[in-house]
Amino acid sequence: MADLTALIDTYCAAWSEPDPDRRRALLSEVWADGATYTDPTVHAAGLDALLAHIDGVLSARPGTRVVRVSRVDDHHGLARFAWRLIFPDGTALPDGLDFAEVGADGRLTRIVGFFGPLGDLSEPDRPAQAG
Protein backbone atom coordinates (compact mmCIF):
# COMPACT_ATOMS: atom_id res chain seq x y z
CA MET A 1 0.00 0.00 0.00
CA ALA A 2 2.84 2.44 0.72
CA ASP A 3 4.08 1.98 -2.86
CA LEU A 4 0.61 2.70 -4.26
CA THR A 5 0.23 5.79 -2.09
CA ALA A 6 3.63 7.02 -3.27
CA LEU A 7 2.59 6.34 -6.88
CA ILE A 8 -0.59 8.41 -6.47
CA ASP A 9 1.26 11.19 -4.65
CA THR A 10 3.81 11.39 -7.48
CA TYR A 11 0.94 11.56 -9.97
CA CYS A 12 -0.63 14.43 -8.00
CA ALA A 13 2.74 16.16 -7.77
CA ALA A 14 2.98 16.10 -11.57
CA TRP A 15 -0.32 18.01 -11.73
CA SER A 16 1.14 20.59 -9.35
CA GLU A 17 4.57 21.03 -10.95
CA PRO A 18 4.95 24.32 -12.86
CA ASP A 19 8.18 23.31 -14.64
CA PRO A 20 7.31 21.28 -17.79
CA ASP A 21 10.53 19.25 -17.73
CA ARG A 22 10.11 18.31 -14.06
CA ARG A 23 6.41 17.57 -14.70
CA ARG A 24 7.36 15.18 -17.50
CA ALA A 25 9.94 13.47 -15.29
CA LEU A 26 7.42 12.98 -12.47
CA LEU A 27 4.66 11.68 -14.71
CA SER A 28 7.05 9.41 -16.62
CA GLU A 29 7.83 7.62 -13.34
CA VAL A 30 4.21 6.56 -12.82
CA TRP A 31 2.49 6.65 -16.24
CA ALA A 32 2.51 3.45 -18.32
CA ASP A 33 2.95 3.52 -22.10
CA GLY A 34 -0.46 4.01 -23.69
CA ALA A 35 -2.16 4.92 -20.41
CA THR A 36 -5.31 7.04 -20.62
CA TYR A 37 -6.76 9.89 -18.59
CA THR A 38 -10.46 10.77 -18.78
CA ASP A 39 -12.45 13.42 -16.96
CA PRO A 40 -15.58 15.41 -17.88
CA THR A 41 -13.51 17.77 -20.05
CA VAL A 42 -11.02 15.53 -21.85
CA HIS A 43 -9.89 12.05 -22.88
CA ALA A 44 -6.10 11.94 -23.20
CA ALA A 45 -4.26 8.87 -24.48
CA GLY A 46 -0.55 8.63 -23.77
CA LEU A 47 1.99 10.67 -21.86
CA ASP A 48 2.24 13.59 -24.27
CA ALA A 49 -1.53 14.07 -24.45
CA LEU A 50 -1.84 14.11 -20.67
CA LEU A 51 1.09 16.50 -20.34
CA ALA A 52 -0.54 18.85 -22.85
CA HIS A 53 -3.79 18.73 -20.88
CA ILE A 54 -2.04 19.42 -17.57
CA ASP A 55 -0.15 22.30 -19.21
CA GLY A 56 -3.48 23.79 -20.30
CA VAL A 57 -4.93 23.46 -16.81
CA LEU A 58 -1.88 25.04 -15.19
CA SER A 59 -1.79 27.83 -17.79
CA ALA A 60 -5.44 28.66 -17.11
CA ARG A 61 -4.93 28.46 -13.32
CA PRO A 62 -1.33 29.44 -12.56
CA GLY A 63 0.00 28.42 -9.17
CA THR A 64 -2.68 25.85 -8.45
CA ARG A 65 -1.78 22.51 -6.96
CA VAL A 66 -3.51 19.16 -6.72
CA VAL A 67 -3.41 17.61 -3.26
CA ARG A 68 -4.62 14.14 -2.30
CA VAL A 69 -7.19 14.56 0.52
CA SER A 70 -8.13 10.94 1.25
CA ARG A 71 -6.36 7.70 1.81
CA VAL A 72 -5.83 5.54 -1.28
CA ASP A 73 -8.36 2.70 -1.34
CA ASP A 74 -7.44 -0.25 -3.54
CA HIS A 75 -8.25 -3.79 -4.60
CA HIS A 76 -7.55 -6.01 -7.63
CA GLY A 77 -5.31 -3.48 -9.40
CA LEU A 78 -7.85 -0.68 -8.97
CA ALA A 79 -7.68 2.33 -6.70
CA ARG A 80 -9.65 5.42 -5.78
CA PHE A 81 -8.68 8.61 -4.05
CA ALA A 82 -10.03 12.09 -3.48
CA TRP A 83 -8.11 15.21 -4.40
CA ARG A 84 -8.52 18.97 -4.18
CA LEU A 85 -7.38 21.74 -6.52
CA ILE A 86 -5.97 24.53 -4.34
CA PHE A 87 -5.38 28.06 -5.61
CA PRO A 88 -2.37 30.16 -4.51
CA ASP A 89 -4.60 32.16 -2.11
CA GLY A 90 -5.64 28.94 -0.33
CA THR A 91 -9.15 28.72 -1.78
CA ALA A 92 -10.11 25.43 -3.39
CA LEU A 93 -12.55 23.87 -5.78
CA PRO A 94 -14.83 21.10 -4.47
CA ASP A 95 -13.00 17.78 -4.06
CA GLY A 96 -12.69 15.48 -7.02
CA LEU A 97 -12.54 11.70 -7.10
CA ASP A 98 -10.24 9.65 -9.31
CA PHE A 99 -10.37 5.97 -10.10
CA ALA A 100 -7.09 4.41 -11.18
CA GLU A 101 -6.01 1.17 -12.80
CA VAL A 102 -2.53 -0.03 -12.01
CA GLY A 103 -0.65 -2.32 -14.38
CA ALA A 104 1.44 -5.35 -13.54
CA ASP A 105 4.55 -3.14 -13.68
CA GLY A 106 3.12 -0.97 -10.89
CA ARG A 107 2.46 2.07 -13.10
CA LEU A 108 -0.84 3.77 -13.85
CA THR A 109 -2.63 2.50 -16.95
CA ARG A 110 -5.84 4.50 -16.60
CA ILE A 111 -7.26 7.37 -14.58
CA VAL A 112 -10.93 8.31 -14.67
CA GLY A 113 -11.72 11.51 -12.80
CA PHE A 114 -14.91 13.11 -11.54
CA PHE A 115 -15.35 16.67 -10.29
CA GLY A 116 -17.24 17.67 -7.15
CA PRO A 117 -19.45 15.70 -4.82
CA LEU A 118 -22.15 13.27 -5.84
CA GLY A 119 -25.63 14.70 -5.55
CA ASP A 120 -27.95 13.07 -3.07
CA LEU A 121 -31.20 11.41 -4.11
CA SER A 122 -33.26 14.56 -3.45
CA GLU A 123 -31.37 16.47 -6.17
CA PRO A 124 -32.35 16.20 -9.83
CA ASP A 125 -29.99 14.24 -12.09
CA ARG A 126 -27.39 16.35 -13.84
CA PRO A 127 -27.01 15.84 -17.58
CA ALA A 128 -23.82 14.07 -18.59
CA GLN A 129 -20.98 16.49 -19.32
CA ALA A 130 -19.46 16.31 -22.76
CA GLY A 131 -15.78 15.42 -22.86
CSV table of C-alpha atoms in Angstrom, one decimal:
chain,number,residue,atom,x,y,z
A,1,MET,CA,0.0,0.0,0.0
A,2,ALA,CA,2.8,2.4,0.7
A,3,ASP,CA,4.1,2.0,-2.9
A,4,LEU,CA,0.6,2.7,-4.3
A,5,THR,CA,0.2,5.8,-2.1
A,6,ALA,CA,3.6,7.0,-3.3
A,7,LEU,CA,2.6,6.3,-6.9
A,8,ILE,CA,-0.6,8.4,-6.5
A,9,ASP,CA,1.3,11.2,-4.6
A,10,THR,CA,3.8,11.4,-7.5
A,11,TYR,CA,0.9,11.6,-10.0
A,12,CYS,CA,-0.6,14.4,-8.0
A,13,ALA,CA,2.7,16.2,-7.8
A,14,ALA,CA,3.0,16.1,-11.6
A,15,TRP,CA,-0.3,18.0,-11.7
A,16,SER,CA,1.1,20.6,-9.3
A,17,GLU,CA,4.6,21.0,-11.0
A,18,PRO,CA,5.0,24.3,-12.9
A,19,ASP,CA,8.2,23.3,-14.6
A,20,PRO,CA,7.3,21.3,-17.8
A,21,ASP,CA,10.5,19.2,-17.7
A,22,ARG,CA,10.1,18.3,-14.1
A,23,ARG,CA,6.4,17.6,-14.7
A,24,ARG,CA,7.4,15.2,-17.5
A,25,ALA,CA,9.9,13.5,-15.3
A,26,LEU,CA,7.4,13.0,-12.5
A,27,LEU,CA,4.7,11.7,-14.7
A,28,SER,CA,7.1,9.4,-16.6
A,29,GLU,CA,7.8,7.6,-13.3
A,30,VAL,CA,4.2,6.6,-12.8
A,31,TRP,CA,2.5,6.6,-16.2
A,32,ALA,CA,2.5,3.5,-18.3
A,33,ASP,CA,3.0,3.5,-22.1
A,34,GLY,CA,-0.5,4.0,-23.7
A,35,ALA,CA,-2.2,4.9,-20.4
A,36,THR,CA,-5.3,7.0,-20.6
A,37,TYR,CA,-6.8,9.9,-18.6
A,38,THR,CA,-10.5,10.8,-18.8
A,39,ASP,CA,-12.4,13.4,-17.0
A,40,PRO,CA,-15.6,15.4,-17.9
A,41,THR,CA,-13.5,17.8,-20.1
A,42,VAL,CA,-11.0,15.5,-21.9
A,43,HIS,CA,-9.9,12.1,-22.9
A,44,ALA,CA,-6.1,11.9,-23.2
A,45,ALA,CA,-4.3,8.9,-24.5
A,46,GLY,CA,-0.5,8.6,-23.8
A,47,LEU,CA,2.0,10.7,-21.9
A,48,ASP,CA,2.2,13.6,-24.3
A,49,ALA,CA,-1.5,14.1,-24.5
A,50,LEU,CA,-1.8,14.1,-20.7
A,51,LEU,CA,1.1,16.5,-20.3
A,52,ALA,CA,-0.5,18.9,-22.9
A,53,HIS,CA,-3.8,18.7,-20.9
A,54,ILE,CA,-2.0,19.4,-17.6
A,55,ASP,CA,-0.2,22.3,-19.2
A,56,GLY,CA,-3.5,23.8,-20.3
A,57,VAL,CA,-4.9,23.5,-16.8
A,58,LEU,CA,-1.9,25.0,-15.2
A,59,SER,CA,-1.8,27.8,-17.8
A,60,ALA,CA,-5.4,28.7,-17.1
A,61,ARG,CA,-4.9,28.5,-13.3
A,62,PRO,CA,-1.3,29.4,-12.6
A,63,GLY,CA,0.0,28.4,-9.2
A,64,THR,CA,-2.7,25.9,-8.4
A,65,ARG,CA,-1.8,22.5,-7.0
A,66,VAL,CA,-3.5,19.2,-6.7
A,67,VAL,CA,-3.4,17.6,-3.3
A,68,ARG,CA,-4.6,14.1,-2.3
A,69,VAL,CA,-7.2,14.6,0.5
A,70,SER,CA,-8.1,10.9,1.2
A,71,ARG,CA,-6.4,7.7,1.8
A,72,VAL,CA,-5.8,5.5,-1.3
A,73,ASP,CA,-8.4,2.7,-1.3
A,74,ASP,CA,-7.4,-0.2,-3.5
A,75,HIS,CA,-8.2,-3.8,-4.6
A,76,HIS,CA,-7.5,-6.0,-7.6
A,77,GLY,CA,-5.3,-3.5,-9.4
A,78,LEU,CA,-7.9,-0.7,-9.0
A,79,ALA,CA,-7.7,2.3,-6.7
A,80,ARG,CA,-9.7,5.4,-5.8
A,81,PHE,CA,-8.7,8.6,-4.0
A,82,ALA,CA,-10.0,12.1,-3.5
A,83,TRP,CA,-8.1,15.2,-4.4
A,84,ARG,CA,-8.5,19.0,-4.2
A,85,LEU,CA,-7.4,21.7,-6.5
A,86,ILE,CA,-6.0,24.5,-4.3
A,87,PHE,CA,-5.4,28.1,-5.6
A,88,PRO,CA,-2.4,30.2,-4.5
A,89,ASP,CA,-4.6,32.2,-2.1
A,90,GLY,CA,-5.6,28.9,-0.3
A,91,THR,CA,-9.1,28.7,-1.8
A,92,ALA,CA,-10.1,25.4,-3.4
A,93,LEU,CA,-12.6,23.9,-5.8
A,94,PRO,CA,-14.8,21.1,-4.5
A,95,ASP,CA,-13.0,17.8,-4.1
A,96,GLY,CA,-12.7,15.5,-7.0
A,97,LEU,CA,-12.5,11.7,-7.1
A,98,ASP,CA,-10.2,9.6,-9.3
A,99,PHE,CA,-10.4,6.0,-10.1
A,100,ALA,CA,-7.1,4.4,-11.2
A,101,GLU,CA,-6.0,1.2,-12.8
A,102,VAL,CA,-2.5,0.0,-12.0
A,103,GLY,CA,-0.7,-2.3,-14.4
A,104,ALA,CA,1.4,-5.3,-13.5
A,105,ASP,CA,4.6,-3.1,-13.7
A,106,GLY,CA,3.1,-1.0,-10.9
A,107,ARG,CA,2.5,2.1,-13.1
A,108,LEU,CA,-0.8,3.8,-13.9
A,109,THR,CA,-2.6,2.5,-16.9
A,110,ARG,CA,-5.8,4.5,-16.6
A,111,ILE,CA,-7.3,7.4,-14.6
A,112,VAL,CA,-10.9,8.3,-14.7
A,113,GLY,CA,-11.7,11.5,-12.8
A,114,PHE,CA,-14.9,13.1,-11.5
A,115,PHE,CA,-15.3,16.7,-10.3
A,116,GLY,CA,-17.2,17.7,-7.2
A,117,PRO,CA,-19.4,15.7,-4.8
A,118,LEU,CA,-22.2,13.3,-5.8
A,119,GLY,CA,-25.6,14.7,-5.6
A,120,ASP,CA,-27.9,13.1,-3.1
A,121,LEU,CA,-31.2,11.4,-4.1
A,122,SER,CA,-33.3,14.6,-3.4
A,123,GLU,CA,-31.4,16.5,-6.2
A,124,PRO,CA,-32.3,16.2,-9.8
A,125,ASP,CA,-30.0,14.2,-12.1
A,126,ARG,CA,-27.4,16.3,-13.8
A,127,PRO,CA,-27.0,15.8,-17.6
A,128,ALA,CA,-23.8,14.1,-18.6
A,129,GLN,CA,-21.0,16.5,-19.3
A,130,ALA,CA,-19.5,16.3,-22.8
A,131,GLY,CA,-15.8,15.4,-22.9
